[in-house]
PDB file of C-alpha atoms and ligand atoms in Angstrom:
ATOM      1  CA  MET A  17       0.033   0.020  -0.045  1.00 97.00           C
ATOM      2  CA  LYS A  18       1.270   3.534  -0.732  1.00 98.00           C
ATOM      3  CA  THR A  19       0.897   6.347   1.693  1.00 98.00           C
ATOM      4  CA  PHE A  20       0.591  10.070   0.864  1.00 98.00           C
ATOM      5  CA  ALA A  21       0.142  13.000   3.052  1.00 98.00           C
ATOM      6  CA  VAL A  22      -0.178  16.881   2.886  1.00 98.00           C
ATOM      7  CA  PHE A  23       2.128  18.967   5.096  1.00 98.00           C
ATOM      8  CA  GLY A  24       1.281  22.388   6.274  1.00 97.00           C
ATOM      9  CA  ASP A  25       0.414  24.710   9.150  1.00 97.00           C
ATOM     10  CA  PRO A  26      -2.393  25.088   9.699  1.00 96.00           C
ATOM     11  CA  ILE A  27      -3.618  21.857   8.104  1.00 97.00           C
ATOM     12  CA  ALA A  28      -7.037  20.900   9.642  1.00 95.00           C
ATOM     13  CA  HIS A  29      -8.875  22.889   6.926  1.00 92.00           C
ATOM     14  CA  SER A  30      -7.121  21.160   3.994  1.00 95.00           C
ATOM     15  CA  VAL A  31      -9.402  19.636   1.446  1.00 96.00           C
ATOM     16  CA  SER A  32      -6.652  17.596  -0.111  1.00 97.00           C
ATOM     17  CA  PRO A  33      -7.212  14.416   1.830  1.00 98.00           C
ATOM     18  CA  ARG A  34     -10.933  14.292   0.714  1.00 97.00           C
ATOM     19  CA  LEU A  35      -9.877  15.023  -2.914  1.00 98.00           C
ATOM     20  CA  HIS A  36      -7.154  12.381  -3.079  1.00 98.00           C
ATOM     21  CA  ASN A  37      -8.876   9.651  -0.979  1.00 98.00           C
ATOM     22  CA  LYS A  38     -12.023   9.834  -3.180  1.00 98.00           C
ATOM     23  CA  ALA A  39      -9.851   9.415  -6.295  1.00 98.00           C
ATOM     24  CA  ILE A  40      -7.729   6.714  -4.786  1.00 98.00           C
ATOM     25  CA  ALA A  41     -11.142   4.840  -3.959  1.00 98.00           C
ATOM     26  CA  ASP A  42     -12.739   5.431  -7.432  1.00 98.00           C
ATOM     27  CA  LEU A  43      -9.591   4.327  -9.277  1.00 98.00           C
ATOM     28  CA  ALA A  44      -9.208   1.242  -6.878  1.00 98.00           C
ATOM     29  CA  LEU A  45      -5.701   2.272  -5.883  1.00 98.00           C
ATOM     30  CA  ASP A  46      -4.136   0.631  -2.943  1.00 98.00           C
ATOM     31  CA  ALA A  47      -3.255   3.704  -0.996  1.00 98.00           C
ATOM     32  CA  LEU A  48      -4.141   6.282   1.594  1.00 98.00           C
ATOM     33  CA  TYR A  49      -3.728  10.055   1.996  1.00 98.00           C
ATOM     34  CA  THR A  50      -3.528  11.773   5.387  1.00 98.00           C
ATOM     35  CA  ARG A  51      -2.702  15.227   6.696  1.00 98.00           C
ATOM     36  CA  VAL A  52       0.254  16.373   8.916  1.00 98.00           C
ATOM     37  CA  LEU A  53       0.686  19.324  10.977  1.00 98.00           C
ATOM     38  CA  LEU A  54       4.176  20.546  10.457  1.00 98.00           C
ATOM     39  CA  LYS A  55       5.375  23.373  12.547  1.00 98.00           C
ATOM     40  CA  ASP A  56       9.038  23.485  11.471  1.00 98.00           C
ATOM     41  CA  GLY A  57       9.566  23.354   7.808  1.00 98.00           C
ATOM     42  CA  ASN A  58      13.189  22.139   8.253  1.00 98.00           C
ATOM     43  CA  GLU A  59      11.706  18.938   9.450  1.00 98.00           C
ATOM     44  CA  LEU A  60       9.851  18.205   6.290  1.00 98.00           C
ATOM     45  CA  ILE A  61      12.137  15.690   4.561  1.00 98.00           C
ATOM     46  CA  ASN A  62      12.879  13.901   8.023  1.00 98.00           C
ATOM     47  CA  LYS A  63       9.020  13.657   8.502  1.00 98.00           C
ATOM     48  CA  PHE A  64       8.444  12.481   4.956  1.00 98.00           C
ATOM     49  CA  ARG A  65      10.983   9.683   5.450  1.00 98.00           C
ATOM     50  CA  SER A  66      10.086   8.585   8.902  1.00 98.00           C
ATOM     51  CA  LEU A  67       6.403   8.243   7.971  1.00 98.00           C
ATOM     52  CA  LYS A  68       7.770   6.062   4.909  1.00 98.00           C
ATOM     53  CA  LEU A  69       5.636   8.198   2.487  1.00 98.00           C
ATOM     54  CA  ASN A  70       5.625   7.583  -1.271  1.00 98.00           C
ATOM     55  CA  GLY A  71       4.600  11.083  -2.141  1.00 98.00           C
ATOM     56  CA  ALA A  72       3.328  14.414  -0.406  1.00 98.00           C
ATOM     57  CA  ASN A  73       1.744  17.735  -0.936  1.00 98.00           C
ATOM     58  CA  VAL A  74       3.096  20.778   0.842  1.00 98.00           C
ATOM     59  CA  THR A  75       1.107  23.862   1.490  1.00 96.00           C
ATOM     60  CA  LEU A  76       1.657  27.079   3.484  1.00 93.00           C
ATOM     61  CA  PRO A  77       4.171  28.050   4.793  1.00 95.00           C
ATOM     62  CA  HIS A  78       6.555  25.265   3.731  1.00 97.00           C
ATOM     63  CA  LYS A  79       6.596  25.356  -0.095  1.00 96.00           C
ATOM     64  CA  GLU A  80      10.095  26.770  -0.267  1.00 96.00           C
ATOM     65  CA  PHE A  81      11.420  24.116   2.215  1.00 98.00           C
ATOM     66  CA  ALA A  82       9.991  21.503  -0.091  1.00 98.00           C
ATOM     67  CA  LEU A  83      11.886  22.875  -2.956  1.00 97.00           C
ATOM     68  CA  ASN A  84      15.123  23.449  -1.016  1.00 98.00           C
ATOM     69  CA  LEU A  85      15.322  20.265   0.937  1.00 98.00           C
ATOM     70  CA  ALA A  86      14.321  17.731  -1.815  1.00 98.00           C
ATOM     71  CA  ASP A  87      16.980  15.650  -3.561  1.00 98.00           C
ATOM     72  CA  GLU A  88      16.062  16.903  -7.101  1.00 98.00           C
ATOM     73  CA  ALA A  89      13.537  19.469  -8.396  1.00 98.00           C
ATOM     74  CA  SER A  90      11.946  20.064 -11.729  1.00 98.00           C
ATOM     75  CA  GLU A  91      13.053  23.018 -13.757  1.00 98.00           C
ATOM     76  CA  ALA A  92       9.647  24.742 -13.441  1.00 97.00           C
ATOM     77  CA  ALA A  93       9.737  24.255  -9.540  1.00 98.00           C
ATOM     78  CA  ARG A  94      13.297  25.789  -9.405  1.00 97.00           C
ATOM     79  CA  LYS A  95      12.278  28.648 -11.661  1.00 96.00           C
ATOM     80  CA  ILE A  96       9.088  29.304  -9.406  1.00 96.00           C
ATOM     81  CA  GLY A  97      11.068  28.882  -6.216  1.00 95.00           C
ATOM     82  CA  SER A  98       8.770  26.748  -4.422  1.00 95.00           C
ATOM     83  CA  ALA A  99       7.408  23.155  -4.782  1.00 97.00           C
ATOM     84  CA  ASN A 100       3.926  21.759  -3.525  1.00 98.00           C
ATOM     85  CA  THR A 101       4.449  18.083  -4.495  1.00 98.00           C
ATOM     86  CA  LEU A 102       7.194  15.536  -3.381  1.00 98.00           C
ATOM     87  CA  VAL A 103       7.595  12.140  -4.999  1.00 98.00           C
ATOM     88  CA  LEU A 104       9.854   9.163  -3.828  1.00 98.00           C
ATOM     89  CA  LYS A 105      11.420   7.423  -6.770  1.00 98.00           C
ATOM     90  CA  ASN A 106      14.363   4.935  -6.130  1.00 96.00           C
ATOM     91  CA  GLU A 107      14.863   6.342  -2.722  1.00 97.00           C
ATOM     92  CA  LYS A 108      15.247  10.044  -3.888  1.00 98.00           C
ATOM     93  CA  ILE A 109      12.722  12.693  -3.055  1.00 98.00           C
ATOM     94  CA  TYR A 110      11.713  14.760  -6.212  1.00 98.00           C
ATOM     95  CA  ALA A 111      10.010  18.217  -5.881  1.00 98.00           C
ATOM     96  CA  TYR A 112       7.437  19.561  -8.517  1.00 98.00           C
ATOM     97  CA  ASN A 113       5.217  22.635  -8.598  1.00 98.00           C
ATOM     98  CA  THR A 114       1.733  21.622  -9.946  1.00 98.00           C
ATOM     99  CA  ASP A 115       0.167  25.054  -8.857  1.00 98.00           C
ATOM    100  CA  ALA A 116       1.378  26.576 -12.097  1.00 98.00           C
ATOM    101  CA  PRO A 117      -0.010  24.006 -14.493  1.00 98.00           C
ATOM    102  CA  GLY A 118      -3.148  23.682 -12.438  1.00 98.00           C
ATOM    103  CA  PHE A 119      -3.656  27.450 -12.731  1.00 98.00           C
ATOM    104  CA  LEU A 120      -3.231  27.304 -16.468  1.00 98.00           C
ATOM    105  CA  LYS A 121      -5.721  24.405 -16.905  1.00 97.00           C
ATOM    106  CA  ALA A 122      -7.989  26.483 -14.689  1.00 97.00           C
ATOM    107  CA  ILE A 123      -7.921  29.413 -16.948  1.00 97.00           C
ATOM    108  CA  SER A 124      -7.733  27.363 -20.235  1.00 96.00           C
ATOM    109  CA  ASN A 125     -11.304  28.978 -21.276  1.00 94.00           C
ATOM    110  CA  PHE A 126      -9.784  32.499 -21.078  1.00 95.00           C
ATOM    111  CA  LYS A 127      -8.016  31.677 -24.437  1.00 88.00           C
ATOM    112  CA  GLU A 128      -7.754  35.198 -25.943  1.00 90.00           C
ATOM    113  CA  ALA A 129      -5.790  36.657 -23.033  1.00 96.00           C
ATOM    114  CA  LYS A 130      -2.517  38.216 -24.409  1.00 97.00           C
ATOM    115  CA  SER A 131      -1.716  40.383 -21.494  1.00 98.00           C
ATOM    116  CA  ALA A 132      -2.141  39.953 -17.836  1.00 98.00           C
ATOM    117  CA  ILE A 133      -1.819  41.802 -14.414  1.00 98.00           C
ATOM    118  CA  VAL A 134      -1.048  39.870 -11.326  1.00 98.00           C
ATOM    119  CA  LEU A 135      -2.283  41.595  -8.190  1.00 98.00           C
ATOM    120  CA  GLY A 136      -0.151  40.589  -5.304  1.00 97.00           C
ATOM    121  CA  ALA A 137       3.681  39.507  -5.222  1.00 96.00           C
ATOM    122  CA  GLY A 138       3.650  36.757  -2.584  1.00 91.00           C
ATOM    123  CA  GLY A 139       4.384  33.046  -2.908  1.00 88.00           C
ATOM    124  CA  THR A 140       1.459  32.261  -5.244  1.00 94.00           C
ATOM    125  CA  ALA A 141       2.274  35.110  -7.668  1.00 96.00           C
ATOM    126  CA  ASN A 142       5.649  33.313  -8.282  1.00 95.00           C
ATOM    127  CA  ALA A 143       3.880  30.339  -9.833  1.00 97.00           C
ATOM    128  CA  LEU A 144       1.097  32.449 -11.516  1.00 98.00           C
ATOM    129  CA  THR A 145       3.619  34.768 -13.347  1.00 98.00           C
ATOM    130  CA  TYR A 146       5.717  31.825 -14.393  1.00 97.00           C
ATOM    131  CA  ALA A 147       2.738  30.118 -15.667  1.00 98.00           C
ATOM    132  CA  LEU A 148       1.344  33.006 -17.672  1.00 98.00           C
ATOM    133  CA  ARG A 149       4.797  33.736 -19.125  1.00 97.00           C
ATOM    134  CA  SER A 150       5.147  30.230 -20.352  1.00 96.00           C
ATOM    135  CA  GLN A 151       2.032  30.912 -22.450  1.00 96.00           C
ATOM    136  CA  ASN A 152       3.651  34.038 -23.875  1.00 96.00           C
ATOM    137  CA  ILE A 153       1.325  36.254 -22.012  1.00 97.00           C
ATOM    138  CA  ASP A 154       2.645  39.651 -21.177  1.00 97.00           C
ATOM    139  CA  VAL A 155       2.701  40.044 -17.448  1.00 97.00           C
ATOM    140  CA  CYS A 156       2.793  42.939 -15.004  1.00 97.00           C
ATOM    141  CA  ILE A 157       2.717  42.831 -11.302  1.00 98.00           C
ATOM    142  CA  LEU A 158       0.863  45.364  -9.065  1.00 98.00           C
ATOM    143  CA  ASN A 159       1.576  44.940  -5.361  1.00 98.00           C
ATOM    144  CA  ARG A 160       0.501  47.030  -2.259  1.00 97.00           C
ATOM    145  CA  SER A 161       3.933  47.600  -0.877  1.00 95.00           C
ATOM    146  CA  LYS A 162       7.290  47.781  -2.736  1.00 95.00           C
ATOM    147  CA  ALA A 163       9.397  45.195  -0.718  1.00 94.00           C
ATOM    148  CA  ARG A 164       8.078  42.159  -2.303  1.00 95.00           C
ATOM    149  CA  LEU A 165       8.470  43.408  -5.792  1.00 97.00           C
ATOM    150  CA  ASP A 166      12.207  43.219  -5.620  1.00 95.00           C
ATOM    151  CA  LYS A 167      12.404  39.591  -6.627  1.00 93.00           C
ATOM    152  CA  PHE A 168      10.314  40.173  -9.648  1.00 95.00           C
ATOM    153  CA  LYS A 169      11.730  43.556 -10.889  1.00 94.00           C
ATOM    154  CA  ASP A 170      14.445  42.099 -13.146  1.00 94.00           C
ATOM    155  CA  HIS A 171      11.870  40.025 -15.225  1.00 93.00           C
ATOM    156  CA  TYR A 172       8.349  41.669 -15.023  1.00 96.00           C
ATOM    157  CA  GLU A 173       7.067  45.111 -15.321  1.00 96.00           C
ATOM    158  CA  CYS A 174       6.290  46.018 -11.561  1.00 97.00           C
ATOM    159  CA  PHE A 175       4.353  48.559  -9.797  1.00 97.00           C
ATOM    160  CA  SER A 176       3.217  49.329  -6.127  1.00 97.00           C
ATOM    161  CA  TRP A 177       0.051  51.202  -5.541  1.00 97.00           C
ATOM    162  CA  ASP A 178       2.074  54.330  -5.112  1.00 95.00           C
ATOM    163  CA  ASP A 179       3.650  54.508  -8.534  1.00 95.00           C
ATOM    164  CA  TYR A 180       0.875  52.569 -10.678  1.00 96.00           C
ATOM    165  CA  LYS A 181       0.556  54.017 -14.249  1.00 93.00           C
ATOM    166  CA  GLU A 182      -2.695  53.073 -15.949  1.00 91.00           C
ATOM    167  CA  HIS A 183      -2.333  50.256 -18.534  1.00 91.00           C
ATOM    168  CA  LYS A 184      -4.768  47.839 -20.412  1.00 96.00           C
ATOM    169  CA  PHE A 185      -4.920  43.973 -19.588  1.00 97.00           C
ATOM    170  CA  ASP A 186      -7.024  41.246 -20.854  1.00 98.00           C
ATOM    171  CA  LEU A 187      -6.794  39.261 -17.771  1.00 98.00           C
ATOM    172  CA  VAL A 188      -6.651  40.290 -13.988  1.00 98.00           C
ATOM    173  CA  VAL A 189      -5.633  37.816 -11.518  1.00 98.00           C
ATOM    174  CA  ASN A 190      -5.969  38.414  -7.792  1.00 98.00           C
ATOM    175  CA  SER A 191      -3.253  36.497  -6.066  1.00 97.00           C
ATOM    176  CA  THR A 192      -3.518  38.446  -2.718  1.00 96.00           C
ATOM    177  CA  SER A 193      -5.481  37.145   0.342  1.00 94.00           C
ATOM    178  CA  ALA A 194      -7.512  40.379   0.121  1.00 96.00           C
ATOM    179  CA  GLY A 195     -11.209  39.186   0.496  1.00 95.00           C
ATOM    180  CA  LEU A 196     -10.212  35.818   2.096  1.00 93.00           C
ATOM    181  CA  LYS A 197     -11.300  36.697   5.767  1.00 91.00           C
ATOM    182  CA  ASP A 198     -12.261  40.448   5.137  1.00 95.00           C
ATOM    183  CA  ASP A 199     -14.259  42.512   2.589  1.00 95.00           C
ATOM    184  CA  LEU A 200     -11.126  44.228   1.135  1.00 97.00           C
ATOM    185  CA  LEU A 201     -10.321  44.727  -2.537  1.00 98.00           C
ATOM    186  CA  PRO A 202      -6.747  43.694  -3.665  1.00 98.00           C
ATOM    187  CA  ALA A 203      -6.017  47.296  -4.832  1.00 98.00           C
ATOM    188  CA  PRO A 204      -7.474  50.896  -4.185  1.00 97.00           C
ATOM    189  CA  LYS A 205     -10.887  50.989  -6.091  1.00 96.00           C
ATOM    190  CA  GLU A 206      -9.806  53.822  -8.394  1.00 96.00           C
ATOM    191  CA  ILE A 207      -6.809  51.723  -9.749  1.00 97.00           C
ATOM    192  CA  LEU A 208      -8.959  48.493  -9.822  1.00 97.00           C
ATOM    193  CA  ASP A 209     -11.732  50.136 -11.571  1.00 96.00           C
ATOM    194  CA  GLY A 210      -9.308  51.417 -14.393  1.00 96.00           C
ATOM    195  CA  ILE A 211      -7.912  47.865 -14.840  1.00 97.00           C
ATOM    196  CA  LEU A 212     -11.141  46.154 -14.845  1.00 98.00           C
ATOM    197  CA  LYS A 213     -12.952  48.580 -17.315  1.00 96.00           C
ATOM    198  CA  SER A 214     -10.829  47.544 -20.300  1.00 94.00           C
ATOM    199  CA  ALA A 215     -10.185  43.807 -19.179  1.00 98.00           C
ATOM    200  CA  LYS A 216     -12.078  40.689 -20.350  1.00 98.00           C
ATOM    201  CA  PHE A 217     -11.376  38.127 -17.814  1.00 98.00           C
ATOM    202  CA  ALA A 218     -10.877  38.081 -14.004  1.00 98.00           C
ATOM    203  CA  PHE A 219      -9.373  35.159 -11.813  1.00 98.00           C
ATOM    204  CA  ASP A 220      -9.146  34.931  -8.124  1.00 98.00           C
ATOM    205  CA  VAL A 221      -6.833  32.366  -6.390  1.00 97.00           C
ATOM    206  CA  ILE A 222      -9.398  32.437  -3.481  1.00 96.00           C
ATOM    207  CA  TYR A 223     -12.141  29.941  -3.655  1.00 93.00           C
ATOM    208  CA  GLY A 224     -15.509  29.125  -1.834  1.00 89.00           C
ATOM    209  CA  LYS A 225     -16.664  32.522  -1.574  1.00 90.00           C
ATOM    210  CA  GLN A 226     -17.569  35.438  -3.749  1.00 93.00           C
ATOM    211  CA  THR A 227     -14.764  37.892  -3.085  1.00 97.00           C
ATOM    212  CA  PRO A 228     -15.210  41.780  -3.396  1.00 98.00           C
ATOM    213  CA  PHE A 229     -12.685  41.480  -6.259  1.00 98.00           C
ATOM    214  CA  LEU A 230     -14.846  38.794  -8.292  1.00 98.00           C
ATOM    215  CA  LYS A 231     -18.062  40.911  -7.318  1.00 97.00           C
ATOM    216  CA  GLU A 232     -16.673  44.080  -8.908  1.00 97.00           C
ATOM    217  CA  ALA A 233     -15.252  42.115 -11.979  1.00 98.00           C
ATOM    218  CA  LYS A 234     -18.803  40.574 -12.375  1.00 97.00           C
ATOM    219  CA  ARG A 235     -20.484  43.946 -12.113  1.00 97.00           C
ATOM    220  CA  GLN A 236     -18.169  45.119 -14.967  1.00 96.00           C
ATOM    221  CA  ASN A 237     -19.211  42.131 -16.930  1.00 97.00           C
ATOM    222  CA  LEU A 238     -15.845  40.279 -17.118  1.00 98.00           C
ATOM    223  CA  ALA A 239     -15.797  36.617 -17.475  1.00 97.00           C
ATOM    224  CA  CYS A 240     -14.917  35.313 -13.930  1.00 97.00           C
ATOM    225  CA  LYS A 241     -13.559  32.367 -12.158  1.00 97.00           C
ATOM    226  CA  ASP A 242     -12.501  31.601  -8.562  1.00 96.00           C
ATOM    227  CA  GLY A 243      -9.572  29.375  -7.361  1.00 97.00           C
ATOM    228  CA  ALA A 244     -11.719  26.160  -7.013  1.00 96.00           C
ATOM    229  CA  ASP A 245     -10.502  24.849 -10.349  1.00 97.00           C
ATOM    230  CA  MET A 246      -6.867  25.545  -9.594  1.00 97.00           C
ATOM    231  CA  LEU A 247      -7.095  23.721  -6.330  1.00 97.00           C
ATOM    232  CA  LEU A 248      -8.621  20.837  -8.078  1.00 98.00           C
ATOM    233  CA  TYR A 249      -6.084  20.642 -10.971  1.00 98.00           C
ATOM    234  CA  GLN A 250      -3.059  20.930  -8.699  1.00 98.00           C
ATOM    235  CA  ALA A 251      -4.446  17.880  -6.949  1.00 98.00           C
ATOM    236  CA  VAL A 252      -5.179  15.859 -10.124  1.00 98.00           C
ATOM    237  CA  LEU A 253      -1.562  16.602 -11.462  1.00 98.00           C
ATOM    238  CA  ALA A 254      -0.081  15.813  -8.142  1.00 98.00           C
ATOM    239  CA  LEU A 255      -1.828  12.226  -7.818  1.00 98.00           C
ATOM    240  CA  ASN A 256      -0.844  11.422 -11.306  1.00 98.00           C
ATOM    241  CA  LEU A 257       2.822  12.435 -10.443  1.00 98.00           C
ATOM    242  CA  PHE A 258       2.667  10.042  -7.256  1.00 98.00           C
ATOM    243  CA  TYR A 259       1.936   7.256  -9.876  1.00 98.00           C
ATOM    244  CA  ASN A 260       4.613   8.371 -12.387  1.00 97.00           C
ATOM    245  CA  GLY A 261       2.078   9.862 -14.958  1.00 98.00           C
ATOM    246  CA  SER A 262       0.347   6.428 -15.364  1.00 98.00           C
ATOM    247  CA  LEU A 263      -3.204   7.370 -14.234  1.00 98.00           C
ATOM    248  CA  ASP A 264      -6.130   8.788 -16.392  1.00 98.00           C
ATOM    249  CA  GLU A 265      -6.253  12.489 -15.518  1.00 98.00           C
ATOM    250  CA  LYS A 266      -9.865  12.687 -16.708  1.00 98.00           C
ATOM    251  CA  LYS A 267     -10.935  10.034 -14.215  1.00 98.00           C
ATOM    252  CA  ILE A 268      -8.961  11.605 -11.401  1.00 98.00           C
ATOM    253  CA  GLU A 269     -10.604  14.901 -12.326  1.00 98.00           C
ATOM    254  CA  ALA A 270     -14.204  13.600 -12.199  1.00 98.00           C
ATOM    255  CA  SER A 271     -13.594  11.813  -9.097  1.00 98.00           C
ATOM    256  CA  MET A 272     -12.064  14.963  -7.307  1.00 98.00           C
ATOM    257  CA  ARG A 273     -14.746  17.154  -8.702  1.00 97.00           C
ATOM    258  CA  GLU A 274     -17.364  15.229  -6.904  1.00 97.00           C
ATOM    259  CA  ALA A 275     -15.431  15.353  -3.792  1.00 97.00           C
ATOM    260  CA  MET A 276     -15.123  19.076  -3.933  1.00 93.00           C
ATOM    261  CA  CYS A 277     -18.807  19.190  -3.487  1.00 88.00           C
ATOM    262  CA  LEU A 278     -18.890  16.925  -0.413  1.00 81.00           C
ATOM    263  CA  ALA A 279     -18.494  19.759   1.879  1.00 66.00           C
TER     264      ALA A 279
HETATM  265  P1  LIG B  12       1.693  35.520   0.765  1.00 50.08           P
HETATM  266  O1  LIG B  12       1.475  35.766   2.186  1.00 50.08           O
HETATM  267  O2  LIG B  12       2.898  35.015   0.119  1.00 50.08           O
HETATM  268  O3  LIG B  12       1.332  36.965  -0.025  1.00 50.08           O
HETATM  269  C1  LIG B  12       0.293  37.847   0.083  1.00 50.08           C
HETATM  270  C2  LIG B  12       0.214  38.763  -0.924  1.00 50.08           C
HETATM  271  O4  LIG B  12      -1.072  39.478  -0.816  1.00 50.08           O
HETATM  272  C3  LIG B  12       1.243  39.981  -0.695  1.00 50.08           C
HETATM  273  O5  LIG B  12       1.560  40.345  -2.093  1.00 50.08           O
HETATM  274  C4  LIG B  12       0.525  40.932   0.059  1.00 50.08           C
HETATM  275  O6  LIG B  12       0.922  42.245  -0.209  1.00 50.08           O
HETATM  276  C5  LIG B  12      -0.898  40.790  -0.547  1.00 50.08           C
HETATM  277  N1  LIG B  12      -1.960  41.340   0.319  1.00 50.08           N
HETATM  278  C6  LIG B  12      -2.356  40.822   1.569  1.00 50.08           C
HETATM  279  N2  LIG B  12      -3.402  41.318   2.138  1.00 50.08           N
HETATM  280  C7  LIG B  12      -3.593  42.393   1.313  1.00 50.08           C
HETATM  281  C8  LIG B  12      -4.663  43.534   1.238  1.00 50.08           C
HETATM  282  N3  LIG B  12      -5.532  43.625   2.221  1.00 50.08           N
HETATM  283  N4  LIG B  12      -4.493  44.208   0.257  1.00 50.08           N
HETATM  284  C9  LIG B  12      -3.837  44.017  -0.976  1.00 50.08           C
HETATM  285  N5  LIG B  12      -2.811  43.087  -0.958  1.00 50.08           N
HETATM  286  C10 LIG B  12      -2.784  42.360   0.161  1.00 50.08           C
HETATM  287  O7  LIG B  12       0.386  34.612   0.311  1.00 50.08           O
HETATM  288  P2  LIG B  12       0.390  33.565  -0.925  1.00 50.08           P
HETATM  289  O8  LIG B  12       0.664  34.071  -2.121  1.00 50.08           O
HETATM  290  O9  LIG B  12       1.018  32.332  -0.419  1.00 50.08           O
HETATM  291  O10 LIG B  12      -1.262  33.324  -1.053  1.00 50.08           O
HETATM  292  C11 LIG B  12      -2.232  34.209  -1.585  1.00 50.08           C
HETATM  293  C12 LIG B  12      -3.551  33.578  -1.659  1.00 50.08           C
HETATM  294  O11 LIG B  12      -3.449  32.680  -2.571  1.00 50.08           O
HETATM  295  C13 LIG B  12      -4.159  32.963  -0.355  1.00 50.08           C
HETATM  296  O12 LIG B  12      -5.413  33.556  -0.275  1.00 50.08           O
HETATM  297  C14 LIG B  12      -4.172  31.535  -0.686  1.00 50.08           C
HETATM  298  O13 LIG B  12      -5.261  30.862   0.097  1.00 50.08           O
HETATM  299  C15 LIG B  12      -4.501  31.541  -2.026  1.00 50.08           C
HETATM  300  N6  LIG B  12      -3.968  30.382  -2.756  1.00 50.08           N
HETATM  301  C16 LIG B  12      -4.862  29.651  -3.494  1.00 50.08           C
HETATM  302  C17 LIG B  12      -4.427  28.428  -4.187  1.00 50.08           C
HETATM  303  C18 LIG B  12      -5.587  27.660  -4.987  1.00 50.08           C
HETATM  304  O14 LIG B  12      -5.269  26.434  -5.427  1.00 50.08           O
HETATM  305  N7  LIG B  12      -6.657  28.281  -5.447  1.00 50.08           N
HETATM  306  C19 LIG B  12      -3.128  27.849  -4.223  1.00 50.08           C
HETATM  307  C20 LIG B  12      -2.212  28.818  -3.362  1.00 50.08           C
HETATM  308  C21 LIG B  12      -2.612  29.825  -2.747  1.00 50.08           C
HETATM  309  P3  LIG B  12       2.029  42.895   0.650  1.00 50.08           P
HETATM  310  O15 LIG B  12       3.390  42.560   0.115  1.00 50.08           O
HETATM  311  O16 LIG B  12       1.909  44.350   0.515  1.00 50.08           O
HETATM  312  O17 LIG B  12       1.994  42.455   2.062  1.00 50.08           O
END
């Protein structure tokens, strides 16, 4: 039997066990998937090995530890700077990032997007900007404060709220946590209104609630999507990585989609 887990802090809220265990059952795999509260990210690999895991997902705040402590990492995970999936192969632990391709699958119906603005410059913005650029989409970043923009400055056009100059974008992506536990917009209303009025598509990484950002985007008639499909697809891709790409992703997706509704 294979054993998988998701590591994070906090972790009790994670839907990953529900998604993976439903797919494991539906695909008749001999495996189980559990959750592990991990306080110290430095202990990630020790814990992975002591639990004799075959694979794991890693969520906040340990995704950088996952990249840095694994034996090998995919090129995408290295370029993004974080990993959310670990796989044991021949006693070595390999790190991958499925947030980026999960995001691209989630926005696959936003086909005509040629330019995008990513709101926020945290860990998730790394994966999203990498994913967008891989599709030759022009990417610009707008963040509340200047400090976090430093790591992006050499590769992307970056603005803070203080120095934003009006541009037009096809796609607007909220990668901030504004709206998650509050009713805040991810940028000042006058800046956001200017961005939304000429855009066609809006995506919010937050899922399970209608954020003020998505409400505003809907009001301005943009095609909108929340982060539920990104969450779903990163899990579909991770489970397939645990099995070396041998599973049917359509079947995993159908199964995990059912599990998403079992709240
Ligand atoms: P980080 O803590 O790394 O970054 C947070 C970012 O949000 C920073 O840029 C910060 O700006 C900005 N921010 C926070 N509060 C506000 C606010 N009130 N107004 C404007 N900007 C704000 O977080 P992550 O990047 O790791 O995660 C961001 C979100 O993505 C979370 O809500 C998380 O749940 C979600 N997520 C969803 C996934 C999915 O599958 N759907 C996958 C991964 C994450 P500043 O630099 O100024 O502080």
